[in-house]
Tab-separated table of C-alpha atoms and ligand atoms in Angstrom:
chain	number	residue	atom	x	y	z
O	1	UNK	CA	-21.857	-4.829	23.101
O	2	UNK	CA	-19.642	-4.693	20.239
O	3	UNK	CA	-17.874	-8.174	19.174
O	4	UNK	CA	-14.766	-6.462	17.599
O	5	UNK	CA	-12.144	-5.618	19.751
O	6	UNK	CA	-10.163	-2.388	18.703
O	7	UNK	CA	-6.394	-3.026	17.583
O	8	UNK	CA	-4.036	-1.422	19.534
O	9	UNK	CA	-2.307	2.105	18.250
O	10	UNK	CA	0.646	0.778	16.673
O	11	UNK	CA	3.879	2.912	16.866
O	12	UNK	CA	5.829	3.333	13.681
O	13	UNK	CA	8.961	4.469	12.744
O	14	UNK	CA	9.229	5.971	9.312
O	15	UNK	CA	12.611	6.051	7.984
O	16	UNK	CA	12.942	8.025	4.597
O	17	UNK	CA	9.819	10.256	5.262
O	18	UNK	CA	10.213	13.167	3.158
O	19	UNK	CA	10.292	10.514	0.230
O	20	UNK	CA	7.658	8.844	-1.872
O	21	UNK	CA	6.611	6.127	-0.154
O	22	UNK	CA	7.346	8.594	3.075
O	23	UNK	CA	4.349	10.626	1.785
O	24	UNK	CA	2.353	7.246	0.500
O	25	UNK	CA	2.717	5.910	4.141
O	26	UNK	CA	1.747	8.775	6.007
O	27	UNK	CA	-1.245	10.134	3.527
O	28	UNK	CA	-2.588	5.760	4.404
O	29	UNK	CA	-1.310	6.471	8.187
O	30	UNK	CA	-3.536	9.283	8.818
O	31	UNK	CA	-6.796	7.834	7.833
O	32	UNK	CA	-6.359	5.474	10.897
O	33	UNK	CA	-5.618	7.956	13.783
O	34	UNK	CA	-6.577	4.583	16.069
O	35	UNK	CA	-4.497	2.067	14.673
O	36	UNK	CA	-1.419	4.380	14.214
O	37	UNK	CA	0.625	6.884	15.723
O	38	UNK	CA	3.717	7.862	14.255
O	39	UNK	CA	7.132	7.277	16.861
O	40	UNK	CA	9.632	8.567	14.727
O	41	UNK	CA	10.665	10.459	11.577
O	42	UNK	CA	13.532	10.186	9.380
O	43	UNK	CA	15.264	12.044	6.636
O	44	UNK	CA	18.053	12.385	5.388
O	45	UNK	CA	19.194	16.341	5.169
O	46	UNK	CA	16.195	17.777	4.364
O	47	UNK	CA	15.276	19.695	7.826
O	48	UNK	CA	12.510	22.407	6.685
O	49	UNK	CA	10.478	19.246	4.935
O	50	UNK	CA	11.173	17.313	7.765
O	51	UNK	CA	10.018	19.761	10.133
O	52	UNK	CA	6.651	20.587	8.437
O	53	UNK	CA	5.921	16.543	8.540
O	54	UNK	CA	6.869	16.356	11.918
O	55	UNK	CA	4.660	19.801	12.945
O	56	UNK	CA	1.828	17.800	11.446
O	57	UNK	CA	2.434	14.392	12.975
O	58	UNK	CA	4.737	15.230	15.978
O	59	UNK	CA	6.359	12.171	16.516
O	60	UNK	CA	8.062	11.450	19.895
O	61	UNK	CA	11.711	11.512	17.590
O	62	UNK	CA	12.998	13.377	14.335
O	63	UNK	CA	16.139	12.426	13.070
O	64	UNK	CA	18.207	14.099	10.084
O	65	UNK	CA	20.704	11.131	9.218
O	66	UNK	CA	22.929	13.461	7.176
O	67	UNK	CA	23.352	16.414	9.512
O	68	UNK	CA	25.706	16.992	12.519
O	69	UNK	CA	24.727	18.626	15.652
O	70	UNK	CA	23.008	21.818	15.117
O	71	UNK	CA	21.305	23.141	18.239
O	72	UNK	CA	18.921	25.657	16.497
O	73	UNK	CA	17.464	23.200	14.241
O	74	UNK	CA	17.055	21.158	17.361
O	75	UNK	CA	15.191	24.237	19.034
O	76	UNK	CA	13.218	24.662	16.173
O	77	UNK	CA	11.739	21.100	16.507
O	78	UNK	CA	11.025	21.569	19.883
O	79	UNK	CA	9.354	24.977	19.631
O	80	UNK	CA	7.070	23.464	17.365
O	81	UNK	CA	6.590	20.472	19.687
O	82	UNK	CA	7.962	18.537	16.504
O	83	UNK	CA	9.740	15.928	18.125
O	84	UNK	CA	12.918	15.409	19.918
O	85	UNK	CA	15.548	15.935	17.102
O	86	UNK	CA	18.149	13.573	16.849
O	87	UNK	CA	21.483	14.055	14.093
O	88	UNK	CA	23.472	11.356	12.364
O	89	UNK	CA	23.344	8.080	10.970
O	90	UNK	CA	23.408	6.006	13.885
O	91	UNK	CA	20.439	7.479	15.065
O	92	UNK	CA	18.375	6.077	12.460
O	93	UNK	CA	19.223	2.196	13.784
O	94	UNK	CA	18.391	3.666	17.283
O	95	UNK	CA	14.863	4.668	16.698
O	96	UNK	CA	14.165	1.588	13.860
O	97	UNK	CA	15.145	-0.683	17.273
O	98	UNK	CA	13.461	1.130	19.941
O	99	UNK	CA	11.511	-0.711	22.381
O	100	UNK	CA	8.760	2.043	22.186
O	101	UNK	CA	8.425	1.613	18.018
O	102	UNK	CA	6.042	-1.541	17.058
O	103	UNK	CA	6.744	-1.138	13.148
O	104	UNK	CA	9.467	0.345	11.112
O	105	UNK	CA	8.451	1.828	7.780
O	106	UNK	CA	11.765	0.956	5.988
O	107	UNK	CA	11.633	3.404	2.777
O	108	UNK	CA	15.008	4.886	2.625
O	109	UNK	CA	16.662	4.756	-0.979
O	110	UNK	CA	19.860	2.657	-1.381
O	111	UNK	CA	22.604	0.866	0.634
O	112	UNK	CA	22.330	3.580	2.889
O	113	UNK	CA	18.836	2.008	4.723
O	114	UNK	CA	20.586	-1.589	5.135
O	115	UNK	CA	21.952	-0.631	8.705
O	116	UNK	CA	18.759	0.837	9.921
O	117	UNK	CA	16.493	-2.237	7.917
O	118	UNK	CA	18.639	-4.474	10.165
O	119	UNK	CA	18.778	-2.727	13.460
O	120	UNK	CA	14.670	-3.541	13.161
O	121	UNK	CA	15.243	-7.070	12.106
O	122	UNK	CA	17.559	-7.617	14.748
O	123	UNK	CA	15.068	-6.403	17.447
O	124	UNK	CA	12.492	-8.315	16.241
O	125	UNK	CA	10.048	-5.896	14.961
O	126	UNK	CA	6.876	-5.499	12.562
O	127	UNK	CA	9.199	-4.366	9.279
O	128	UNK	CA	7.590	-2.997	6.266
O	129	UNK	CA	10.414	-3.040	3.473
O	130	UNK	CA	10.404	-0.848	0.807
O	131	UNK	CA	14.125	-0.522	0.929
O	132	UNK	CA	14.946	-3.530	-1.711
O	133	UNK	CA	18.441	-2.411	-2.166
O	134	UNK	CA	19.003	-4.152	1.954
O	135	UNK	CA	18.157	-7.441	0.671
O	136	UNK	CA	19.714	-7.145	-2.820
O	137	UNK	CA	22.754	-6.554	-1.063
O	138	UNK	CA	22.462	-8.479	2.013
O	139	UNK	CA	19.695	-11.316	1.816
O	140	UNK	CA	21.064	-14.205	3.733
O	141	UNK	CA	22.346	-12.421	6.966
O	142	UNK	CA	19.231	-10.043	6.613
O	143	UNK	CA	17.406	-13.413	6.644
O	144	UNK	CA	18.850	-14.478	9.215
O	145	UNK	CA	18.405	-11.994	11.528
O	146	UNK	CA	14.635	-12.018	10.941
O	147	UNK	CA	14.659	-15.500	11.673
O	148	UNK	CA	16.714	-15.184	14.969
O	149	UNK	CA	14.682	-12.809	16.120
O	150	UNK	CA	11.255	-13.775	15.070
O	151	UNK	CA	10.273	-10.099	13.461
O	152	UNK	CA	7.786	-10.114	10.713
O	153	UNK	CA	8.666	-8.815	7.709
O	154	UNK	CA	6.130	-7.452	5.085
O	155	UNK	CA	7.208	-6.530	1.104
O	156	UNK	CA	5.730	-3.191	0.384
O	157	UNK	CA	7.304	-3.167	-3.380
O	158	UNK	CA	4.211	-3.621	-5.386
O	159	UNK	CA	5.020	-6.456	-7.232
O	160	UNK	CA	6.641	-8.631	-3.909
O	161	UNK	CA	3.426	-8.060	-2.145
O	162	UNK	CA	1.157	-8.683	-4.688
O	163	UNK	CA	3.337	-12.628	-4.773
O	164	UNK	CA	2.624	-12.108	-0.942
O	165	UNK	CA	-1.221	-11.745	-0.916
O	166	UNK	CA	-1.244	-14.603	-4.027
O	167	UNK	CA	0.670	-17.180	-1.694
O	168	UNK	CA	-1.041	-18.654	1.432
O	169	UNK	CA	1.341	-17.871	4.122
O	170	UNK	CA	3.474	-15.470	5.485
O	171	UNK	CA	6.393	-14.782	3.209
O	172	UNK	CA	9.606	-16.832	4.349
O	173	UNK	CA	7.336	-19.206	6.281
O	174	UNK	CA	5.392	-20.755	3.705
O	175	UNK	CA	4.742	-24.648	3.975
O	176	UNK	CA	3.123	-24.718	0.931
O	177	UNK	CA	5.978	-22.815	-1.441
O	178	UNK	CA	6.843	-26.318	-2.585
O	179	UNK	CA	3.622	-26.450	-4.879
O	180	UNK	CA	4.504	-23.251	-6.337
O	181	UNK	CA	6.139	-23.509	-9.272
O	182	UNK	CA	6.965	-20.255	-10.491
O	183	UNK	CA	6.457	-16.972	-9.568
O	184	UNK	CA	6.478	-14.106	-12.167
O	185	UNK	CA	6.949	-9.869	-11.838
O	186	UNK	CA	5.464	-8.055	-13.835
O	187	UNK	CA	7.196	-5.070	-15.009
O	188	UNK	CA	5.918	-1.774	-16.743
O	189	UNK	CA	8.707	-1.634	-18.920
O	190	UNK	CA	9.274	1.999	-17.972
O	191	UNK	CA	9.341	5.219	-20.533
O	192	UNK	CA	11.794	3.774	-23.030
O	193	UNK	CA	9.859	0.278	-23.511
O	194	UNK	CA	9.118	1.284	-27.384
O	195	UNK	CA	11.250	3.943	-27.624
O	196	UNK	CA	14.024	3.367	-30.757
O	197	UNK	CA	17.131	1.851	-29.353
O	198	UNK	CA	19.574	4.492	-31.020
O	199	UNK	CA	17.757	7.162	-29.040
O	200	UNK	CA	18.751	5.470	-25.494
O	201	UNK	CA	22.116	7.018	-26.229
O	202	UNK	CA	20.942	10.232	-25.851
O	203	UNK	CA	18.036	10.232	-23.177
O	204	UNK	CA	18.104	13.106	-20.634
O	205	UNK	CA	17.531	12.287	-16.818
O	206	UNK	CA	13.828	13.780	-16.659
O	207	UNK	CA	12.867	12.194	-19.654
O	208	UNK	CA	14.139	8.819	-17.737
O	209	UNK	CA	12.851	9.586	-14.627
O	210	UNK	CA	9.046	10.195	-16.423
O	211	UNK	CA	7.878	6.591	-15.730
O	212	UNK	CA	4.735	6.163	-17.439
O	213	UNK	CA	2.125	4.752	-14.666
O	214	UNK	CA	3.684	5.809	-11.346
O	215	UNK	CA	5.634	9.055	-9.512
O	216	UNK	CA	9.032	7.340	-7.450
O	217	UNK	CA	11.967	9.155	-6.050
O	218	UNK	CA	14.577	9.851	-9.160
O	219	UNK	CA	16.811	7.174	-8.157
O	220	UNK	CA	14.193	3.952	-8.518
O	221	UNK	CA	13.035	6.263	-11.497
O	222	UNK	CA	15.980	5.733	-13.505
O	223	UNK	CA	16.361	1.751	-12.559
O	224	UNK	CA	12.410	1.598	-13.611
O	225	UNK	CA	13.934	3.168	-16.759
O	226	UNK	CA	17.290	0.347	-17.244
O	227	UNK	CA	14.680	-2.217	-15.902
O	228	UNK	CA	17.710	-2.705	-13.248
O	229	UNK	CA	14.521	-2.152	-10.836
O	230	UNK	CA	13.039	-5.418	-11.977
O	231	UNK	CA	16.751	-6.942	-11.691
O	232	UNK	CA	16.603	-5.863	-7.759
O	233	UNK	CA	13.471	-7.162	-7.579
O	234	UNK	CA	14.564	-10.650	-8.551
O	235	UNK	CA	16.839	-10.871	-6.124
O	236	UNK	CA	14.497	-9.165	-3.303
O	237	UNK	CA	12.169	-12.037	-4.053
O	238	UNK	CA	14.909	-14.990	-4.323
O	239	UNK	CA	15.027	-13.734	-0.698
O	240	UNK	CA	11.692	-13.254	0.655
O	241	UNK	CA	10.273	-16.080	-0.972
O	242	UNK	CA	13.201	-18.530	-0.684
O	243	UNK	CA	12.939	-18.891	-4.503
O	244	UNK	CA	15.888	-19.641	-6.789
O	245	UNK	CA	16.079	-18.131	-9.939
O	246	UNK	CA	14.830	-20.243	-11.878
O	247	UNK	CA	11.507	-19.993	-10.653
O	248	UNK	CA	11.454	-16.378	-10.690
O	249	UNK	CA	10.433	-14.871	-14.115
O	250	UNK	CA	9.781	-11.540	-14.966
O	251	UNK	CA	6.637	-10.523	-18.109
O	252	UNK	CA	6.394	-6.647	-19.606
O	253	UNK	CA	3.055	-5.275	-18.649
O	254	UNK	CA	2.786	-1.718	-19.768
O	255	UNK	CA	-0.770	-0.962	-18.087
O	256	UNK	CA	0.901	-2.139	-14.454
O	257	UNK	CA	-2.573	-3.094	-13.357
O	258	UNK	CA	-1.345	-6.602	-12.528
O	259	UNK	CA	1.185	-6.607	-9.860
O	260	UNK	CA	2.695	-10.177	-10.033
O	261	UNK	CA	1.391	-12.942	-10.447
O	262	UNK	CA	2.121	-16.789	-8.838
O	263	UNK	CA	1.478	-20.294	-10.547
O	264	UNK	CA	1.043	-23.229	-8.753
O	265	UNK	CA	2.253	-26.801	-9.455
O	266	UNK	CA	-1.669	-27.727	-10.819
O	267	UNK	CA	-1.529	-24.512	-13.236
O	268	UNK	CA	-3.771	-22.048	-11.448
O	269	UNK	CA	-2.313	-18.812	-11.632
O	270	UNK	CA	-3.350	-16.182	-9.087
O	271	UNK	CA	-2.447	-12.497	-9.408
O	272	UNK	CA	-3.284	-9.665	-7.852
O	273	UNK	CA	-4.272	-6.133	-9.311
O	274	UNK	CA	-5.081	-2.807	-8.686
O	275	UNK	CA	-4.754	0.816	-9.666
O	276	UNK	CA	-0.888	1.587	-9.583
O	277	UNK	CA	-0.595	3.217	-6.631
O	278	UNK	CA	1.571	2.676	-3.091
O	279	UNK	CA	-1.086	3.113	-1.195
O	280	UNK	CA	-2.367	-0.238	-1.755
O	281	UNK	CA	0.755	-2.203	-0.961
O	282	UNK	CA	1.573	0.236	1.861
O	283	UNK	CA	-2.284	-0.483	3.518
O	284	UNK	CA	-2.425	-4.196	2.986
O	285	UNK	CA	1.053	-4.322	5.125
O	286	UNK	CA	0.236	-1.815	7.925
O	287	UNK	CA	-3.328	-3.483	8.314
O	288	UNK	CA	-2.083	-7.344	7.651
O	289	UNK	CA	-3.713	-9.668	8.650
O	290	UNK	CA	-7.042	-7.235	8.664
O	291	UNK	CA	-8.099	-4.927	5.133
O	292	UNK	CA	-8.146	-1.111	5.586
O	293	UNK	CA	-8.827	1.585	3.426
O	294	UNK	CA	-5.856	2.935	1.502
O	295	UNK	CA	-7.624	5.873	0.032
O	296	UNK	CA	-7.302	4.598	-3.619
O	297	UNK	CA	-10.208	4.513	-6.103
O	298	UNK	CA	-11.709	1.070	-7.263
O	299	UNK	CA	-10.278	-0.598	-10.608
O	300	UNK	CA	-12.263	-0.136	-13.447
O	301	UNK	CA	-11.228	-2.760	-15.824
O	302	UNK	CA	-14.327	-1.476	-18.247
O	303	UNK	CA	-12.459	1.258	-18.692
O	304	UNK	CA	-9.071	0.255	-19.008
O	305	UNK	CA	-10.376	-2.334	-21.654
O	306	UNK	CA	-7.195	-4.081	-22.726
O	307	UNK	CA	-4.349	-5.857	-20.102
O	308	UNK	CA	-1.116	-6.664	-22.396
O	309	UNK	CA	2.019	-8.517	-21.751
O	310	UNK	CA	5.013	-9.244	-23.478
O	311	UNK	CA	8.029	-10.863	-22.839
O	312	UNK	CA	11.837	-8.450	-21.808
O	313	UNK	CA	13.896	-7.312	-24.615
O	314	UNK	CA	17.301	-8.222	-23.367
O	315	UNK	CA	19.274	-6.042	-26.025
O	316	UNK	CA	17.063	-3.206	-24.537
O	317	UNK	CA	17.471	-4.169	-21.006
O	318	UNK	CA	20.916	-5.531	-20.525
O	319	UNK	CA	21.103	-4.646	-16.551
O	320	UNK	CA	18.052	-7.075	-16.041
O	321	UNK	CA	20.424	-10.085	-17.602
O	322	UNK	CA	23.263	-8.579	-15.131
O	323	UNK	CA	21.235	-8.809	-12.287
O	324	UNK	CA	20.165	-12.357	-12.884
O	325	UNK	CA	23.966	-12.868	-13.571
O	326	UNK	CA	25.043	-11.571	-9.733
O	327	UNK	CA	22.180	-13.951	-8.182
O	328	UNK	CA	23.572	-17.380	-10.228
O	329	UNK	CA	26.935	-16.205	-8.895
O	330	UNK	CA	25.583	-15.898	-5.230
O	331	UNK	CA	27.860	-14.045	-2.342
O	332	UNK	CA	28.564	-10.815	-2.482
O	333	UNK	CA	28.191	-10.404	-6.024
O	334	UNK	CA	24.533	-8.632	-6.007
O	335	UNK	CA	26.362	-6.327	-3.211
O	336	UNK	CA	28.751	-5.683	-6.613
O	337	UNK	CA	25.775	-5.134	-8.637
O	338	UNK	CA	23.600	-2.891	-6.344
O	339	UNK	CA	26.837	-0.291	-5.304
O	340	UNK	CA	27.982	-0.037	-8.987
O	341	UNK	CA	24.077	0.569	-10.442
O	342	UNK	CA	23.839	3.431	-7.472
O	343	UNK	CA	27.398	4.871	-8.442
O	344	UNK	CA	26.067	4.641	-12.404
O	345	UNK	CA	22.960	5.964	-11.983
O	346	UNK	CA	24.102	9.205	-9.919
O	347	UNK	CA	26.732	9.976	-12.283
O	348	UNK	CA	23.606	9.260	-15.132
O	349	UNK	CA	21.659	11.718	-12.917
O	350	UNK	CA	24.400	14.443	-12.380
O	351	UNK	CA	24.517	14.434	-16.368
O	352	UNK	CA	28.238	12.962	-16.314
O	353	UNK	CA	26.828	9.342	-17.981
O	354	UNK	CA	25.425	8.634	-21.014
O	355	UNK	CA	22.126	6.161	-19.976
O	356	UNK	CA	23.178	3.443	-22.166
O	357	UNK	CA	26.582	3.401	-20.072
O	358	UNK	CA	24.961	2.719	-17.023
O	359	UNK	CA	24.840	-1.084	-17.890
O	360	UNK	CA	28.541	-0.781	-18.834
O	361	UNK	CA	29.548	0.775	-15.621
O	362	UNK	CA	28.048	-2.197	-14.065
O	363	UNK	CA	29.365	-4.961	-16.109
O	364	UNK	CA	32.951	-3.742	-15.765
O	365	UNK	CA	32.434	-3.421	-12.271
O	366	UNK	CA	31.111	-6.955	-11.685
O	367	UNK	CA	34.486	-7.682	-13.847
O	368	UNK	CA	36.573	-5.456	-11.308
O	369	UNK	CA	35.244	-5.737	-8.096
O	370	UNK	CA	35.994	-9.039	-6.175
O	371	UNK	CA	32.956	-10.450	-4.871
O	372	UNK	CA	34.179	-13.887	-3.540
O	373	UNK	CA	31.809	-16.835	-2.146
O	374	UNK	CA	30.629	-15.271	1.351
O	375	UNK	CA	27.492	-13.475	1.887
O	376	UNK	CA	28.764	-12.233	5.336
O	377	UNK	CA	28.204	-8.772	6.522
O	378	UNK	CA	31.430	-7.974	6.543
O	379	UNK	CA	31.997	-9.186	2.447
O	380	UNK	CA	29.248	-7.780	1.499
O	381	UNK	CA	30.656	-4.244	2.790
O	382	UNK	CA	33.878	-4.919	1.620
O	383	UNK	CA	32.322	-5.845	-1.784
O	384	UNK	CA	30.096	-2.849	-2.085
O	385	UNK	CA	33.108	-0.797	-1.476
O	386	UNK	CA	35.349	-2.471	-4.015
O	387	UNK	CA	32.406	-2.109	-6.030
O	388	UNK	CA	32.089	1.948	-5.628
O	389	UNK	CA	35.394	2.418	-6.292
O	390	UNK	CA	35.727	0.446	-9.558
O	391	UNK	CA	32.192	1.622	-11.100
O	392	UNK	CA	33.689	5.755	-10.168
O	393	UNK	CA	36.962	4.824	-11.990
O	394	UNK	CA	34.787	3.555	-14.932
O	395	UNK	CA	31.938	6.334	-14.881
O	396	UNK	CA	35.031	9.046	-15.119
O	397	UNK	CA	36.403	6.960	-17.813
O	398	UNK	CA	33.336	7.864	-19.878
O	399	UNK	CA	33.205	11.099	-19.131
O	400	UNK	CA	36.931	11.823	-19.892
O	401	UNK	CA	36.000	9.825	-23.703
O	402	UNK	CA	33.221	11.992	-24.136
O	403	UNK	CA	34.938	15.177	-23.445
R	1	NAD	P1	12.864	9.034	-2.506
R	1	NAD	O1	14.107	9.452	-3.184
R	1	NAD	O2	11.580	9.680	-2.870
R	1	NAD	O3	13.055	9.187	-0.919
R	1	NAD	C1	14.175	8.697	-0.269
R	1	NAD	C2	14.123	8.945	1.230
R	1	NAD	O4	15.343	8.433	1.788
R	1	NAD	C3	14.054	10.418	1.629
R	1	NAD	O5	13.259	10.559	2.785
R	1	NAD	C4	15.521	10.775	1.961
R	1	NAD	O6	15.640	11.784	2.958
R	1	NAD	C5	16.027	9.456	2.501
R	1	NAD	N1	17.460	9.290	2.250
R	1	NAD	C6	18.133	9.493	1.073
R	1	NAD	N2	19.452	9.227	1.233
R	1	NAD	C7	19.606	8.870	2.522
R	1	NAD	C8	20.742	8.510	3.307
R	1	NAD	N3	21.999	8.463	2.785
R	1	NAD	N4	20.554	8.218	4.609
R	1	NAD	C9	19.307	8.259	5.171
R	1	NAD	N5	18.199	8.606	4.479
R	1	NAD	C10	18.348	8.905	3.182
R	1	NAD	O7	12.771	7.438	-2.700
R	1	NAD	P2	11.461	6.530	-2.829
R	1	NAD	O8	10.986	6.515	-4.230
R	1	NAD	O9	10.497	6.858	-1.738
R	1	NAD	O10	12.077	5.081	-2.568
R	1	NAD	C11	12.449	4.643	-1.277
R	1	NAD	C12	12.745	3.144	-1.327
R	1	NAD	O11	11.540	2.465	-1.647
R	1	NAD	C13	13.754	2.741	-2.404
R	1	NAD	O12	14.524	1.672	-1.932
R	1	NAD	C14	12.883	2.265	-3.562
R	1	NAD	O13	13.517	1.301	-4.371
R	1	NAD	C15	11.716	1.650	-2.800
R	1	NAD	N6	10.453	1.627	-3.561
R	1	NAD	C16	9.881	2.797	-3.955
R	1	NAD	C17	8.704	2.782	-4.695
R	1	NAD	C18	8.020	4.062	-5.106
R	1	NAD	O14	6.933	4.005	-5.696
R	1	NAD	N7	8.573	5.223	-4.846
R	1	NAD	C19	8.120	1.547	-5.035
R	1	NAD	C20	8.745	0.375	-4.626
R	1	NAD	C21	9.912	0.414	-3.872
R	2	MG	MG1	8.392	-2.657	-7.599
């Protein structure tokens, strides 16, 4: 008689599947055929990727956020017995809170995966969060709702669950945090990190969006790039960790073999490493509290010889001293911050911004936009709107000079 007793097949709901962590999650998924089975699959517009994925994993629901009714792509699905396809955005907060789905995968790119992050908190489920920009933007009724609601939530950003596996407890719940003294991110410093600073000027979008140790969607690319990433990241970890910023530091490390690291009031340091690669964050948080195989080779330190770190150049990296700017100021102002980095960095991407701008676009927005004292939902919506606006009257501004 065997004295382990199977887990149940989870049910998860992958929103942003046709991404990078989409493809990271579902390449861990399907080496556990008995733990998981995937519920439902989101993208955003992109229906012949989103069919093939579904054709291999047929999921009870597909849903295309960014399409409207179309009743031959929906006969398509079902032909290939790809799911039940579903169309628009609301759908996505519909199957993230459906009583069927156990865990919610939450890995779509910007402001536009808050409402689905928090139809999942507010039902209470199992939420892996890749989506950082949810609790940039909204941390404290995010938060909340976990708390009312009594879902889990698990950081799948590399360096956030590396602080999670180095702390004792369950982030958010942690009894202990009060003997932690600091907690620091380690950052890669992304493909500019030595680069001469009169040649940021002039940097094209693929040469920003070639990060050095890892392969993201374009968008996270570019903030690995402006180190605005890392700035997120400080404020996704004030959250999860209940951590003020003072205690959260941030340390260059070009390998990115250590993920983050956390010191405790006695000076042991813990960190945790690995081979960069999602699949190890994405595994420990769909097999938490239990190990499973990710699928990604051991660490071979022998090899790698040498671990360096070094502390951020600010002059470099000015949207890293923005971002710690927003969190002193509290409300809405990361909301400010997050909007007018995604308005910057599309223009950046569409070739209409110079890459040193970005950081201008968002200063002068943070200027602009009003982003008062209240971290309600409903400020922080207004604020990221305000925020839009200002950072596309600024971004044409630039373009107009440059013409
Ligand atoms: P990606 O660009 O590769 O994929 C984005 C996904 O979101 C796609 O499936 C797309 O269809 C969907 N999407 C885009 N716009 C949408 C919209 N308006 N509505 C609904 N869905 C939409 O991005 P990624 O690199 O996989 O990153 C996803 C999230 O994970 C981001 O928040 C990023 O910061 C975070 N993250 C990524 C990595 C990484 O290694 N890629 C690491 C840490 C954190
Ligand atoms: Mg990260």
């Amino acid at each position: 008689m065997s004295l382990t007793v199977p887990a149940r097949t989870r049910r998860l709901t992958l929103l942003g599947a046709t991404g990078s962590i989409g493809a990271s999650t579902l390449d861990v998924v399907s080496r556990h055929p008995d733990r998981y089975r995937v519920f439902a699959m989101c993208a955003h517009t992109s229906a012949g990727a989103l069919l093939e994925l579904c054709r291999r994993h047929r999921p009870r629901y597909a849903v295309l956020s960014g399409v409207s009714e179309d009743r031959s792509l929906r006969k398509d699905f079902a032909d290939a017995s790809a799911g039940e396809l579903l169309f628009g955005a609301k759908a996505l907060g519909e199957v993230a809170a459906h009583p069927d789905c156990d865990v919610v995968m939450a890995a779509i790119v910007g402001a536009a995966g808050l409402g689905s992050a928090l139809a999942a908190a507010r039902a209470g489920k199992r939420i892996l969060l890749a989506n950082k920009e949810a609790l940039v933007m909204a941390g404290e009724p995010f938060m909340q709702a976990v708390r009312a609601s009594g879902a889990t939530l698990l950081p799948i950003d590399s360096e956030h669950n590396a602080v999670f596996q180095c702390l004792p407890q369950a982030a958010g719940a942690d009894p202990a945090r009060a003997s932690v003294r600091r907690v620091v991110l380690t950052a890669s410093g992304g493909p500019f990190r030595a680069a001469p600073l009169a040649r940021l000027e002039s940097v094209t979008p693929d040469e920003a969006c070639a990060h050095p140790n890892w392969v993201m969607g374009r968008k996270i690319s570019v903030d690995s790039a402006t180190m605005m990433n890392k700035g997120l990241e400080v404020i996704e970890a004030r959250w999860l960790f209940d951590l003020d910023a003072e205690r959260i530091e941030v340390l260059v490390h070009p390998q990115s073999i250590v993920h983050s690291l956390v010191e405790y009031v006695d000076g042991s340091v813990l960190a945790q490493l690995s081979n960069p690669d999602m699949r190890v964050p994405i595994a420990h948080a769909l097999g938490f509290p239990e190990r499973i195989e990710s699928g990604v080779r051991s660490l071979d330190l022998g090899a790698i010889g040498q671990l360096a770190f070094e502390r951020p150049d600010l002059q470099r990296f000015p949207c890293l001293q923005l971002a710690y700017e927003a969190l002193r100021k509290g409300g809405a102002a990361p909301a400010v911050l997050n909007a007018a980095n995604e308005i910057a960095v599309r223009a950046f991407l569409a070739g209409s911004l110079r890459f040193t701008e970005i950081a201008r676009v968002i200063a002068g927005s943070m200027e602009i936009a009003a982003s008062g004292s209240s971290g309600s939902l409903e400020a922080i919506l207004e604020a990221d709107a305000g925020a839009r606006r200002a950072a596309s009257t600024l971004a044409e501004r630039f373009r107009s000079q440059a013409a």
